[in-house]
mmCIF file of C-alpha atoms and ligand atoms in Angstrom:
data_model
loop_
_atom_site.group_PDB
_atom_site.id
_atom_site.type_symbol
_atom_site.label_atom_id
_atom_site.label_comp_id
_atom_site.label_asym_id
_atom_site.label_seq_id
_atom_site.Cartn_x
_atom_site.Cartn_y
_atom_site.Cartn_z
ATOM 1 C CA UNK A 1500 0.000 0.108 -0.031
ATOM 2 C CA UNK A 1501 2.723 2.426 0.840
ATOM 3 C CA UNK A 1502 4.145 2.415 -2.677
ATOM 4 C CA UNK A 1503 0.861 2.774 -4.502
ATOM 5 C CA UNK A 1504 0.972 6.558 -4.814
ATOM 6 C CA UNK A 1505 3.798 8.250 -6.845
ATOM 7 C CA UNK A 1506 3.839 11.990 -5.659
ATOM 8 C CA UNK A 1507 4.465 13.111 -2.141
ATOM 9 C CA UNK A 1508 1.330 15.361 -2.171
ATOM 10 C CA UNK A 1509 -0.854 12.370 -2.950
ATOM 11 C CA UNK A 1510 0.921 10.147 -0.471
ATOM 12 C CA UNK A 1511 0.341 12.743 2.301
ATOM 13 C CA UNK A 1512 -3.515 12.281 1.879
ATOM 14 C CA UNK A 1513 -3.833 8.728 0.800
ATOM 15 C CA UNK A 1514 -0.790 6.535 1.535
ATOM 16 C CA UNK A 1515 -1.215 4.010 4.393
ATOM 17 C CA UNK A 1516 -4.902 4.976 4.954
ATOM 18 C CA UNK A 1517 -7.130 1.826 5.418
ATOM 19 C CA UNK A 1518 -8.984 0.909 2.037
ATOM 20 C CA UNK A 1519 -11.863 0.197 2.068
ATOM 21 C CA UNK A 1520 -12.389 3.100 4.558
ATOM 22 C CA UNK A 1521 -13.351 1.982 8.109
ATOM 23 C CA UNK A 1522 -17.357 2.361 8.188
ATOM 24 C CA UNK A 1523 -16.975 4.669 5.191
ATOM 25 C CA UNK A 1524 -15.320 7.522 7.280
ATOM 26 C CA UNK A 1525 -13.471 9.810 5.094
ATOM 27 C CA UNK A 1526 -11.180 10.827 8.007
ATOM 28 C CA UNK A 1527 -9.771 7.982 9.830
ATOM 29 C CA UNK A 1528 -11.554 7.768 13.306
ATOM 30 C CA UNK A 1529 -9.512 7.763 16.551
ATOM 31 C CA UNK A 1530 -9.019 4.287 17.898
ATOM 32 C CA UNK A 1531 -9.196 5.281 21.639
ATOM 33 C CA UNK A 1532 -9.051 1.625 23.047
ATOM 34 C CA UNK A 1533 -6.117 0.341 25.041
ATOM 35 C CA UNK A 1534 -6.466 -3.167 24.128
ATOM 36 C CA UNK A 1535 -8.102 -5.068 21.267
ATOM 37 C CA UNK A 1536 -9.789 -8.640 21.209
ATOM 38 C CA UNK A 1537 -7.067 -11.397 20.966
ATOM 39 C CA UNK A 1538 -7.211 -12.756 17.339
ATOM 40 C CA UNK A 1539 -4.622 -15.387 17.630
ATOM 41 C CA UNK A 1540 -1.429 -13.155 17.503
ATOM 42 C CA UNK A 1541 1.574 -15.409 17.923
ATOM 43 C CA UNK A 1542 4.017 -12.935 19.573
ATOM 44 C CA UNK A 1543 3.966 -10.460 22.241
ATOM 45 C CA UNK A 1544 4.814 -7.560 19.980
ATOM 46 C CA UNK A 1545 1.757 -8.325 17.713
ATOM 47 C CA UNK A 1546 -0.831 -8.070 20.622
ATOM 48 C CA UNK A 1547 -2.975 -5.054 19.829
ATOM 49 C CA UNK A 1548 -2.321 -2.596 22.639
ATOM 50 C CA UNK A 1549 -1.628 1.315 22.549
ATOM 51 C CA UNK A 1550 1.820 0.849 24.165
ATOM 52 C CA UNK A 1551 2.838 -1.638 21.322
ATOM 53 C CA UNK A 1552 2.026 1.344 18.973
ATOM 54 C CA UNK A 1553 -0.128 -0.848 16.665
ATOM 55 C CA UNK A 1554 -3.732 0.582 16.808
ATOM 56 C CA UNK A 1555 -5.239 1.446 13.300
ATOM 57 C CA UNK A 1556 -4.068 5.086 13.950
ATOM 58 C CA UNK A 1557 -0.420 4.097 14.498
ATOM 59 C CA UNK A 1558 -0.286 1.588 11.576
ATOM 60 C CA UNK A 1559 -1.624 4.161 9.176
ATOM 61 C CA UNK A 1560 0.997 6.460 10.211
ATOM 62 C CA UNK A 1561 3.805 3.911 9.962
ATOM 63 C CA UNK A 1562 2.774 3.179 6.156
ATOM 64 C CA UNK A 1563 2.365 6.928 5.444
ATOM 65 C CA UNK A 1564 5.687 8.141 6.961
ATOM 66 C CA UNK A 1565 7.421 5.168 5.209
ATOM 67 C CA UNK A 1566 5.996 6.179 1.925
ATOM 68 C CA UNK A 1567 6.811 9.860 2.324
ATOM 69 C CA UNK A 1568 10.501 9.090 2.670
ATOM 70 C CA UNK A 1569 10.396 6.095 0.253
ATOM 71 C CA UNK A 1570 11.609 3.807 3.071
ATOM 72 C CA UNK A 1571 10.647 0.146 3.948
ATOM 73 C CA UNK A 1572 9.116 1.007 7.222
ATOM 74 C CA UNK A 1573 8.602 3.626 9.860
ATOM 75 C CA UNK A 1574 7.402 4.033 13.590
ATOM 76 C CA UNK A 1575 5.935 6.632 15.471
ATOM 77 C CA UNK A 1576 6.987 7.467 19.153
ATOM 78 C CA UNK A 1577 5.808 9.487 22.121
ATOM 79 C CA UNK A 1578 8.143 12.379 21.193
ATOM 80 C CA UNK A 1579 11.219 13.235 19.032
ATOM 81 C CA UNK A 1580 13.408 12.532 22.039
ATOM 82 C CA UNK A 1581 11.669 9.123 22.363
ATOM 83 C CA UNK A 1582 12.468 8.504 18.598
ATOM 84 C CA UNK A 1583 16.164 9.505 19.124
ATOM 85 C CA UNK A 1584 16.785 7.882 22.523
ATOM 86 C CA UNK A 1585 15.243 4.515 21.464
ATOM 87 C CA UNK A 1586 17.007 4.305 18.242
ATOM 88 C CA UNK A 1587 20.399 5.074 19.820
ATOM 89 C CA UNK A 1588 19.730 2.453 22.671
ATOM 90 C CA UNK A 1589 18.532 -0.179 20.035
ATOM 91 C CA UNK A 1590 21.483 0.238 17.767
ATOM 92 C CA UNK A 1591 24.142 0.675 20.307
ATOM 93 C CA UNK A 1592 24.937 -1.694 23.217
ATOM 94 C CA UNK A 1593 27.275 -1.140 26.206
ATOM 95 C CA UNK A 1594 30.638 -0.620 25.175
ATOM 96 C CA UNK A 1595 29.808 0.854 21.648
ATOM 97 C CA UNK A 1596 31.121 4.203 20.506
ATOM 98 C CA UNK A 1597 29.145 6.866 18.473
ATOM 99 C CA UNK A 1598 30.549 9.600 16.201
ATOM 100 C CA UNK A 1599 28.107 12.682 16.479
ATOM 101 C CA UNK A 1600 28.047 15.999 14.657
ATOM 102 C CA UNK A 1601 29.240 18.737 17.113
ATOM 103 C CA UNK A 1602 26.307 21.098 16.979
ATOM 104 C CA UNK A 1603 23.386 18.904 17.818
ATOM 105 C CA UNK A 1604 19.753 19.755 19.109
ATOM 106 C CA UNK A 1605 20.187 20.707 22.898
ATOM 107 C CA UNK A 1606 18.241 17.488 24.171
ATOM 108 C CA UNK A 1607 20.347 15.137 21.853
ATOM 109 C CA UNK A 1608 23.456 16.753 22.942
ATOM 110 C CA UNK A 1609 22.439 16.247 26.722
ATOM 111 C CA UNK A 1610 21.566 12.821 26.126
ATOM 112 C CA UNK A 1611 25.026 12.015 24.743
ATOM 113 C CA UNK A 1612 27.041 14.201 27.227
ATOM 114 C CA UNK A 1613 24.881 13.349 30.304
ATOM 115 C CA UNK A 1614 23.254 10.096 30.056
ATOM 116 C CA UNK A 1615 25.394 7.929 27.698
ATOM 117 C CA UNK A 1616 27.989 7.036 30.192
ATOM 118 C CA UNK A 1617 25.179 5.544 32.283
ATOM 119 C CA UNK A 1618 24.641 2.979 29.635
ATOM 120 C CA UNK A 1619 28.244 2.124 29.120
ATOM 121 C CA UNK A 1620 28.228 4.138 25.746
ATOM 122 C CA UNK A 1621 30.911 6.623 24.570
ATOM 123 C CA UNK A 1622 30.938 9.202 21.838
ATOM 124 C CA UNK A 1623 33.009 11.697 20.147
ATOM 125 C CA UNK A 1624 31.789 15.025 18.505
ATOM 126 C CA UNK A 1625 33.030 15.463 14.840
ATOM 127 C CA UNK A 1626 33.132 18.403 12.520
ATOM 128 C CA UNK A 1627 30.491 17.034 10.137
ATOM 129 C CA UNK A 1628 31.687 19.423 7.563
ATOM 130 C CA UNK A 1629 35.062 17.961 7.364
ATOM 131 C CA UNK A 1630 35.303 14.434 6.268
ATOM 132 C CA UNK A 1631 38.995 14.307 6.354
ATOM 133 C CA UNK A 1632 38.911 14.522 10.304
ATOM 134 C CA UNK A 1633 36.308 11.692 10.785
ATOM 135 C CA UNK A 1634 38.769 8.674 10.339
ATOM 136 C CA UNK A 1635 40.859 9.991 13.410
ATOM 137 C CA UNK A 1636 37.923 9.799 15.625
ATOM 138 C CA UNK A 1637 37.065 6.303 14.592
ATOM 139 C CA UNK A 1638 37.600 3.523 17.236
ATOM 140 C CA UNK A 1639 37.368 -0.185 16.820
ATOM 141 C CA UNK A 1640 34.056 -0.037 18.683
ATOM 142 C CA UNK A 1641 32.458 2.683 16.775
ATOM 143 C CA UNK A 1642 29.018 1.513 15.479
ATOM 144 C CA UNK A 1643 27.185 4.521 14.027
ATOM 145 C CA UNK A 1644 27.406 8.116 12.998
ATOM 146 C CA UNK A 1645 24.795 10.720 13.915
ATOM 147 C CA UNK A 1646 23.975 13.993 12.068
ATOM 148 C CA UNK A 1647 21.246 16.555 11.549
ATOM 149 C CA UNK A 1648 19.955 17.644 8.149
ATOM 150 C CA UNK A 1649 20.325 21.298 9.259
ATOM 151 C CA UNK A 1650 21.811 22.276 12.587
ATOM 152 C CA UNK A 1651 19.920 24.012 15.197
ATOM 153 C CA UNK A 1652 20.104 27.049 15.572
ATOM 154 C CA UNK A 1653 22.908 27.845 13.053
ATOM 155 C CA UNK A 1654 21.469 26.071 9.959
ATOM 156 C CA UNK A 1655 24.662 24.482 8.971
ATOM 157 C CA UNK A 1656 24.470 21.879 6.281
ATOM 158 C CA UNK A 1657 26.846 19.097 6.939
ATOM 159 C CA UNK A 1658 28.605 16.888 4.231
ATOM 160 C CA UNK A 1659 25.718 14.654 4.214
ATOM 161 C CA UNK A 1660 26.738 12.599 1.135
ATOM 162 C CA UNK A 1661 30.179 12.252 2.807
ATOM 163 C CA UNK A 1662 28.710 10.806 5.910
ATOM 164 C CA UNK A 1663 26.754 8.070 4.013
ATOM 165 C CA UNK A 1664 29.888 7.168 2.052
ATOM 166 C CA UNK A 1665 32.023 7.102 5.278
ATOM 167 C CA UNK A 1666 29.500 5.038 7.008
ATOM 168 C CA UNK A 1667 29.437 2.459 4.286
ATOM 169 C CA UNK A 1668 33.092 2.363 3.905
ATOM 170 C CA UNK A 1669 33.472 1.774 7.682
ATOM 171 C CA UNK A 1670 30.462 -0.481 8.259
ATOM 172 C CA UNK A 1671 28.742 2.171 10.465
ATOM 173 C CA UNK A 1672 24.928 2.810 10.763
ATOM 174 C CA UNK A 1673 24.233 6.243 9.521
ATOM 175 C CA UNK A 1674 21.528 8.121 11.445
ATOM 176 C CA UNK A 1675 20.141 11.589 10.525
ATOM 177 C CA UNK A 1676 17.745 13.862 12.481
ATOM 178 C CA UNK A 1677 15.556 15.052 9.464
ATOM 179 C CA UNK A 1678 13.260 17.198 11.632
ATOM 180 C CA UNK A 1679 14.313 20.592 10.146
ATOM 181 C CA UNK A 1680 13.919 19.567 6.558
ATOM 182 C CA UNK A 1681 10.894 17.344 6.762
ATOM 183 C CA UNK A 1682 10.288 14.831 3.976
ATOM 184 C CA UNK A 1683 9.207 17.785 1.644
ATOM 185 C CA UNK A 1684 12.650 19.173 1.428
ATOM 186 C CA UNK A 1685 14.872 16.190 2.049
ATOM 187 C CA UNK A 1686 14.377 12.335 1.972
ATOM 188 C CA UNK A 1687 17.598 10.862 3.617
ATOM 189 C CA UNK A 1688 16.781 7.137 2.856
ATOM 190 C CA UNK A 1689 16.816 8.015 -1.008
ATOM 191 C CA UNK A 1690 20.369 9.170 -0.270
ATOM 192 C CA UNK A 1691 21.575 6.191 1.526
ATOM 193 C CA UNK A 1692 21.057 7.070 5.236
ATOM 194 C CA UNK A 1693 20.065 3.873 7.178
ATOM 195 C CA UNK A 1694 17.792 5.855 9.673
ATOM 196 C CA UNK A 1695 15.952 9.052 9.385
ATOM 197 C CA UNK A 1696 14.497 10.528 12.665
ATOM 198 C CA UNK A 1697 11.856 13.248 13.244
ATOM 199 C CA UNK A 1698 10.542 15.291 16.092
ATOM 200 C CA UNK A 1699 6.899 15.039 14.710
ATOM 201 C CA UNK A 1700 6.066 17.827 17.112
ATOM 202 C CA UNK A 1701 7.559 20.198 14.455
ATOM 203 C CA UNK A 1702 6.848 20.125 10.832
ATOM 204 C CA UNK A 1703 5.159 16.752 10.337
ATOM 205 C CA UNK A 1704 2.434 17.840 12.628
ATOM 206 C CA UNK A 1705 2.811 21.395 12.069
ATOM 207 C CA UNK A 1706 -0.045 22.922 14.486
ATOM 208 C CA UNK A 1707 1.894 23.053 17.786
ATOM 209 C CA UNK A 1708 -0.543 20.934 19.553
ATOM 210 C CA UNK A 1709 1.126 17.555 20.124
ATOM 211 C CA UNK A 1710 4.392 16.043 20.810
ATOM 212 C CA UNK A 1711 5.605 13.032 18.797
ATOM 213 C CA UNK A 1712 8.438 11.434 16.934
ATOM 214 C CA UNK A 1713 9.198 9.267 14.173
ATOM 215 C CA UNK A 1714 11.813 6.649 13.201
ATOM 216 C CA UNK A 1715 12.049 5.796 9.442
ATOM 217 C CA UNK A 1716 14.350 3.316 7.783
ATOM 218 C CA UNK A 1717 14.858 -0.398 6.825
ATOM 219 C CA UNK A 1718 12.262 -2.776 8.072
ATOM 220 C CA UNK A 1719 14.896 -4.882 9.980
ATOM 221 C CA UNK A 1720 16.075 -1.674 11.782
ATOM 222 C CA UNK A 1721 12.381 -0.435 12.491
ATOM 223 C CA UNK A 1722 11.449 -3.939 13.966
ATOM 224 C CA UNK A 1723 14.368 -3.869 16.287
ATOM 225 C CA UNK A 1724 13.625 -0.295 17.322
ATOM 226 C CA UNK A 1725 9.919 -1.237 17.732
ATOM 227 C CA UNK A 1726 10.756 -4.012 19.979
ATOM 228 C CA UNK A 1727 12.940 -1.719 22.285
ATOM 229 C CA UNK A 1728 10.271 1.056 22.141
ATOM 230 C CA UNK A 1729 7.622 -1.581 23.353
ATOM 231 C CA UNK A 1730 9.749 -2.342 26.438
ATOM 232 C CA UNK A 1731 10.762 1.371 27.176
ATOM 233 C CA UNK A 1732 7.266 2.590 26.679
ATOM 234 C CA UNK A 1733 7.515 5.487 24.477
ATOM 235 C CA UNK A 1734 4.413 4.737 22.462
ATOM 236 C CA UNK A 1735 2.275 7.594 20.789
ATOM 237 C CA UNK A 1736 -1.068 8.177 22.240
ATOM 238 C CA UNK A 1737 -3.812 7.582 19.610
ATOM 239 C CA UNK A 1738 -5.323 10.990 19.808
ATOM 240 C CA UNK A 1739 -1.953 12.463 19.089
ATOM 241 C CA UNK A 1740 -1.666 9.959 16.216
ATOM 242 C CA UNK A 1741 -4.927 11.156 14.884
ATOM 243 C CA UNK A 1742 -3.841 14.889 15.018
ATOM 244 C CA UNK A 1743 -0.476 13.885 13.402
ATOM 245 C CA UNK A 1744 -2.209 12.195 10.505
ATOM 246 C CA UNK A 1745 -4.381 15.262 10.053
ATOM 247 C CA UNK A 1746 -1.503 17.719 10.334
ATOM 248 C CA UNK A 1747 0.508 15.557 7.843
ATOM 249 C CA UNK A 1748 -2.229 15.970 5.134
ATOM 250 C CA UNK A 1749 -1.072 19.797 4.620
ATOM 251 C CA UNK A 1750 2.610 19.162 5.161
ATOM 252 C CA UNK A 1751 3.505 19.972 1.486
ATOM 253 C CA UNK A 1752 1.452 23.162 1.370
ATOM 254 C CA UNK A 1753 2.804 24.407 4.647
ATOM 255 C CA UNK A 1754 6.357 23.564 4.096
ATOM 256 C CA UNK A 1755 6.518 25.013 0.530
ATOM 257 C CA UNK A 1756 4.956 28.228 1.828
ATOM 258 C CA UNK A 1757 7.340 28.359 4.634
ATOM 259 C CA UNK A 1758 10.386 27.801 2.449
ATOM 260 C CA UNK A 1759 9.359 30.892 0.303
ATOM 261 C CA UNK A 1760 8.591 33.012 3.220
ATOM 262 C CA UNK A 1761 11.684 32.193 5.150
ATOM 263 C CA UNK A 1762 13.824 32.994 2.060
ATOM 264 C CA UNK A 1763 12.101 36.401 1.771
ATOM 265 C CA UNK A 1764 12.710 37.067 5.327
ATOM 266 C CA UNK A 1765 16.193 35.970 5.437
ATOM 267 C CA UNK A 1766 17.050 38.194 2.342
ATOM 268 C CA UNK A 1767 15.283 41.297 4.192
ATOM 269 C CA UNK A 1768 17.248 40.769 7.380
ATOM 270 C CA UNK A 1769 20.716 40.079 5.371
ATOM 271 C CA UNK A 1770 20.230 43.597 3.893
ATOM 272 C CA UNK A 1771 19.157 45.261 7.128
ATOM 273 C CA UNK A 1772 21.802 47.673 8.683
ATOM 274 C CA UNK A 1773 20.886 46.480 12.359
ATOM 275 C CA UNK A 1774 21.693 42.941 11.642
ATOM 276 C CA UNK A 1775 25.223 41.438 11.722
ATOM 277 C CA UNK A 1776 24.686 38.145 10.331
ATOM 278 C CA UNK A 1777 21.910 35.870 9.013
ATOM 279 C CA UNK A 1778 22.057 31.970 8.998
ATOM 280 C CA UNK A 1779 19.921 30.416 6.259
ATOM 281 C CA UNK A 1780 21.023 27.828 3.615
ATOM 282 C CA UNK A 1781 18.767 29.501 1.077
ATOM 283 C CA UNK A 1782 21.030 32.673 0.996
ATOM 284 C CA UNK A 1783 23.701 32.679 -1.726
ATOM 285 C CA UNK A 1784 26.055 33.946 1.053
ATOM 286 C CA UNK A 1785 25.568 30.969 3.091
ATOM 287 C CA UNK A 1786 28.860 28.865 3.211
ATOM 288 C CA UNK A 1787 27.016 25.682 2.268
ATOM 289 C CA UNK A 1788 24.442 27.017 -0.171
ATOM 290 C CA UNK A 1789 25.579 25.131 -3.159
ATOM 291 C CA UNK A 1790 25.457 21.966 -1.071
ATOM 292 C CA UNK A 1791 22.026 22.660 0.165
ATOM 293 C CA UNK A 1792 20.762 23.516 -3.253
ATOM 294 C CA UNK A 1793 22.003 20.054 -4.507
ATOM 295 C CA UNK A 1794 20.583 18.095 -1.529
ATOM 296 C CA UNK A 1795 17.222 19.865 -0.688
ATOM 297 C CA UNK A 1796 14.201 20.525 -2.397
ATOM 298 C CA UNK A 1797 13.733 23.777 -0.431
ATOM 299 C CA UNK A 1798 15.645 25.309 2.433
ATOM 300 C CA UNK A 1799 13.107 25.150 5.344
ATOM 301 C CA UNK A 1800 11.300 27.634 7.494
ATOM 302 C CA UNK A 1801 13.879 28.223 10.162
ATOM 303 C CA UNK A 1802 16.568 30.918 10.089
ATOM 304 C CA UNK A 1803 18.642 32.663 12.773
ATOM 305 C CA UNK A 1804 20.183 35.945 12.989
ATOM 306 C CA UNK A 1805 22.663 37.975 15.089
ATOM 307 C CA UNK A 1806 21.986 41.698 15.695
ATOM 308 C CA UNK A 1807 24.660 44.300 15.943
ATOM 309 C CA UNK A 1808 24.140 44.627 19.620
ATOM 310 C CA UNK A 1809 24.035 42.821 23.076
ATOM 311 C CA UNK A 1810 21.844 39.966 24.106
ATOM 312 C CA UNK A 1811 19.825 42.459 26.052
ATOM 313 C CA UNK A 1812 19.124 44.345 22.719
ATOM 314 C CA UNK A 1813 18.307 40.951 21.171
ATOM 315 C CA UNK A 1814 15.820 40.187 24.088
ATOM 316 C CA UNK A 1815 14.206 43.780 23.669
ATOM 317 C CA UNK A 1816 13.818 43.218 19.869
ATOM 318 C CA UNK A 1817 11.951 39.965 20.474
ATOM 319 C CA UNK A 1818 9.417 42.059 22.698
ATOM 320 C CA UNK A 1819 9.198 44.836 20.289
ATOM 321 C CA UNK A 1820 7.728 42.410 17.673
ATOM 322 C CA UNK A 1821 3.965 42.016 17.785
ATOM 323 C CA UNK A 1822 3.120 39.153 15.474
ATOM 324 C CA UNK A 1823 5.603 36.368 16.366
ATOM 325 C CA UNK A 1824 5.061 34.438 19.665
ATOM 326 C CA UNK A 1825 8.078 34.418 21.833
ATOM 327 C CA UNK A 1826 8.300 30.671 22.273
ATOM 328 C CA UNK A 1827 10.835 27.815 21.715
ATOM 329 C CA UNK A 1828 10.047 25.093 19.376
ATOM 330 C CA UNK A 1829 9.472 25.407 15.609
ATOM 331 C CA UNK A 1830 7.621 23.999 12.566
ATOM 332 C CA UNK A 1831 4.060 25.115 13.414
ATOM 333 C CA UNK A 1832 1.774 27.460 11.495
ATOM 334 C CA UNK A 1833 2.624 30.467 13.661
ATOM 335 C CA UNK A 1834 5.785 32.368 13.624
ATOM 336 C CA UNK A 1835 7.903 31.861 16.642
ATOM 337 C CA UNK A 1836 10.938 33.658 17.909
ATOM 338 C CA UNK A 1837 13.414 32.576 20.446
ATOM 339 C CA UNK A 1838 16.828 33.309 21.751
ATOM 340 C CA UNK A 1839 18.653 29.718 21.893
ATOM 341 C CA UNK A 1840 20.993 30.864 24.645
ATOM 342 C CA UNK A 1841 17.978 31.188 26.804
ATOM 343 C CA UNK A 1842 15.933 28.274 25.621
ATOM 344 C CA UNK A 1843 16.871 25.290 23.566
ATOM 345 C CA UNK A 1844 20.661 25.550 24.244
ATOM 346 C CA UNK A 1845 20.239 26.807 27.750
ATOM 347 C CA UNK A 1846 21.565 23.425 28.905
ATOM 348 C CA UNK A 1847 25.102 23.832 27.420
ATOM 349 C CA UNK A 1848 27.672 25.655 29.222
ATOM 350 C CA UNK A 1849 28.482 29.192 28.100
ATOM 351 C CA UNK A 1850 31.870 27.772 26.901
ATOM 352 C CA UNK A 1851 30.203 25.010 24.808
ATOM 353 C CA UNK A 1852 27.893 27.602 23.130
ATOM 354 C CA UNK A 1853 30.569 29.924 22.164
ATOM 355 C CA UNK A 1854 32.811 27.090 20.839
ATOM 356 C CA UNK A 1855 29.813 26.058 18.763
ATOM 357 C CA UNK A 1856 29.143 29.769 17.583
ATOM 358 C CA UNK A 1857 25.913 30.251 19.378
ATOM 359 C CA UNK A 1858 26.007 33.812 20.351
ATOM 360 C CA UNK A 1859 23.955 35.163 23.321
ATOM 361 C CA UNK A 1860 22.510 37.713 20.930
ATOM 362 C CA UNK A 1861 21.468 34.920 18.306
ATOM 363 C CA UNK A 1862 17.669 35.069 17.531
ATOM 364 C CA UNK A 1863 16.017 32.067 15.911
ATOM 365 C CA UNK A 1864 13.037 32.442 13.933
ATOM 366 C CA UNK A 1865 10.504 29.602 12.867
ATOM 367 C CA UNK A 1866 8.446 31.173 10.077
ATOM 368 C CA UNK A 1867 4.859 30.207 10.056
ATOM 369 C CA UNK A 1868 2.364 30.604 7.362
ATOM 370 C CA UNK A 1869 1.077 34.199 8.103
ATOM 371 C CA UNK A 1870 1.415 36.491 5.172
ATOM 372 C CA UNK A 1871 5.022 37.235 4.479
ATOM 373 C CA UNK A 1872 4.466 40.843 4.138
ATOM 374 C CA UNK A 1873 3.006 41.239 7.534
ATOM 375 C CA UNK A 1874 5.933 39.597 9.023
ATOM 376 C CA UNK A 1875 8.384 41.822 7.268
ATOM 377 C CA UNK A 1876 6.484 44.770 8.311
ATOM 378 C CA UNK A 1877 6.573 43.682 11.856
ATOM 379 C CA UNK A 1878 10.322 43.059 11.762
ATOM 380 C CA UNK A 1879 11.013 46.311 10.108
ATOM 381 C CA UNK A 1880 9.107 48.262 12.793
ATOM 382 C CA UNK A 1881 10.876 46.344 15.610
ATOM 383 C CA UNK A 1882 14.350 46.714 14.087
ATOM 384 C CA UNK A 1883 13.781 50.295 13.147
HETATM 385 N N1 PLP B 1405 15.233 17.037 17.015
HETATM 386 C C1 PLP B 1405 15.299 18.319 16.721
HETATM 387 C C2 PLP B 1405 16.103 18.975 15.611
HETATM 388 C C3 PLP B 1405 14.550 19.292 17.547
HETATM 389 O O1 PLP B 1405 14.596 20.692 17.355
HETATM 390 C C4 PLP B 1405 13.818 18.792 18.726
HETATM 391 C C5 PLP B 1405 12.943 19.674 19.496
HETATM 392 O O2 PLP B 1405 13.098 20.873 19.491
HETATM 393 C C6 PLP B 1405 14.062 17.395 18.908
HETATM 394 C C7 PLP B 1405 14.719 16.597 18.053
HETATM 395 C C8 PLP B 1405 13.196 16.780 20.029
HETATM 396 O O3 PLP B 1405 11.846 16.615 19.774
HETATM 397 P P1 PLP B 1405 10.605 16.622 20.811
HETATM 398 O O4 PLP B 1405 10.577 17.818 21.609
HETATM 399 O O5 PLP B 1405 9.452 16.320 20.028
HETATM 400 O O6 PLP B 1405 11.011 15.534 21.854
#
């Protein structure tokens, strides 16, 4: 069923949906039932029970998400962090070593730096832009390499084809967090990654009203992650699954609008005298613009910028805007502004932040689907 539809816009609506429709319902109903009648299932993992992530709402999402990234299989989880932690704890065992991109989402960074040792796991951060440096970081027990499609909050685009080639050459599992790109802009499995992860909280759902996650990849890997998730308990709630499926239907419309709007806003900011620097891979001035253009179908809805001024001035600017909400997170229909040093990357030490280039006056913007002109007017007023 997953491969019946050709184009991503059609897959978003129809892929994985039960046919014939259940009781003729055009929208898949919510299966708010913790357990289902025993129907002769042979294995524990096949019993139908919400924690085993296999109600019709879950199974529909699994088929749809696999189809969107042209993967064999997919799995939804209770949050993006449940997807990330369960995948890493499935693919790594005590004694194993991971290579990870140095500028990671704050939660993933904390998982590695604070929790990994409790599981007997080790890691090294690598400059994911410089493939010549990776071999020196390899150890005999290195099992996997972990990167993000675009980094948060600096929007760096690593040497992703290099990561796949290196992983294949060294027998490592390649894992990418594809949250920022979404399957509209990037489909990592097509490019040879073994596993693609998402915080479904962001673009996939797109309405800032659930937390969720997804793991996408080969069937054999997804089955192993599923069994681990069944034991760790990070299942998605059926109501969240219903909302995620509803949100997914407009993913292409939302993300393409956000791509265009973010590019226009990035161009405006880059030409503004009060702005010192803009990070957005769609700008020709971005150091990896060419790479991003080759890899991605769009540059995404997130950008960040530094003011010519202090962190207090950056904070004041946030509060002079009237349209965006001042909030962390991203990928929703409403425009959000945040200062990463105070929110998503507050868990990092000041030294770590400055080593990664995350200035205290850096502002991150997640562009929503409001009229671009109104966001520009609001920004112009606040900057003026
Ligand atoms: N990955 C990225 C790139 C993120 O930005 C986030 C959250 O901000 C996560 C993972 C974690 O997702 P969640 O908050 O759904 O657990």
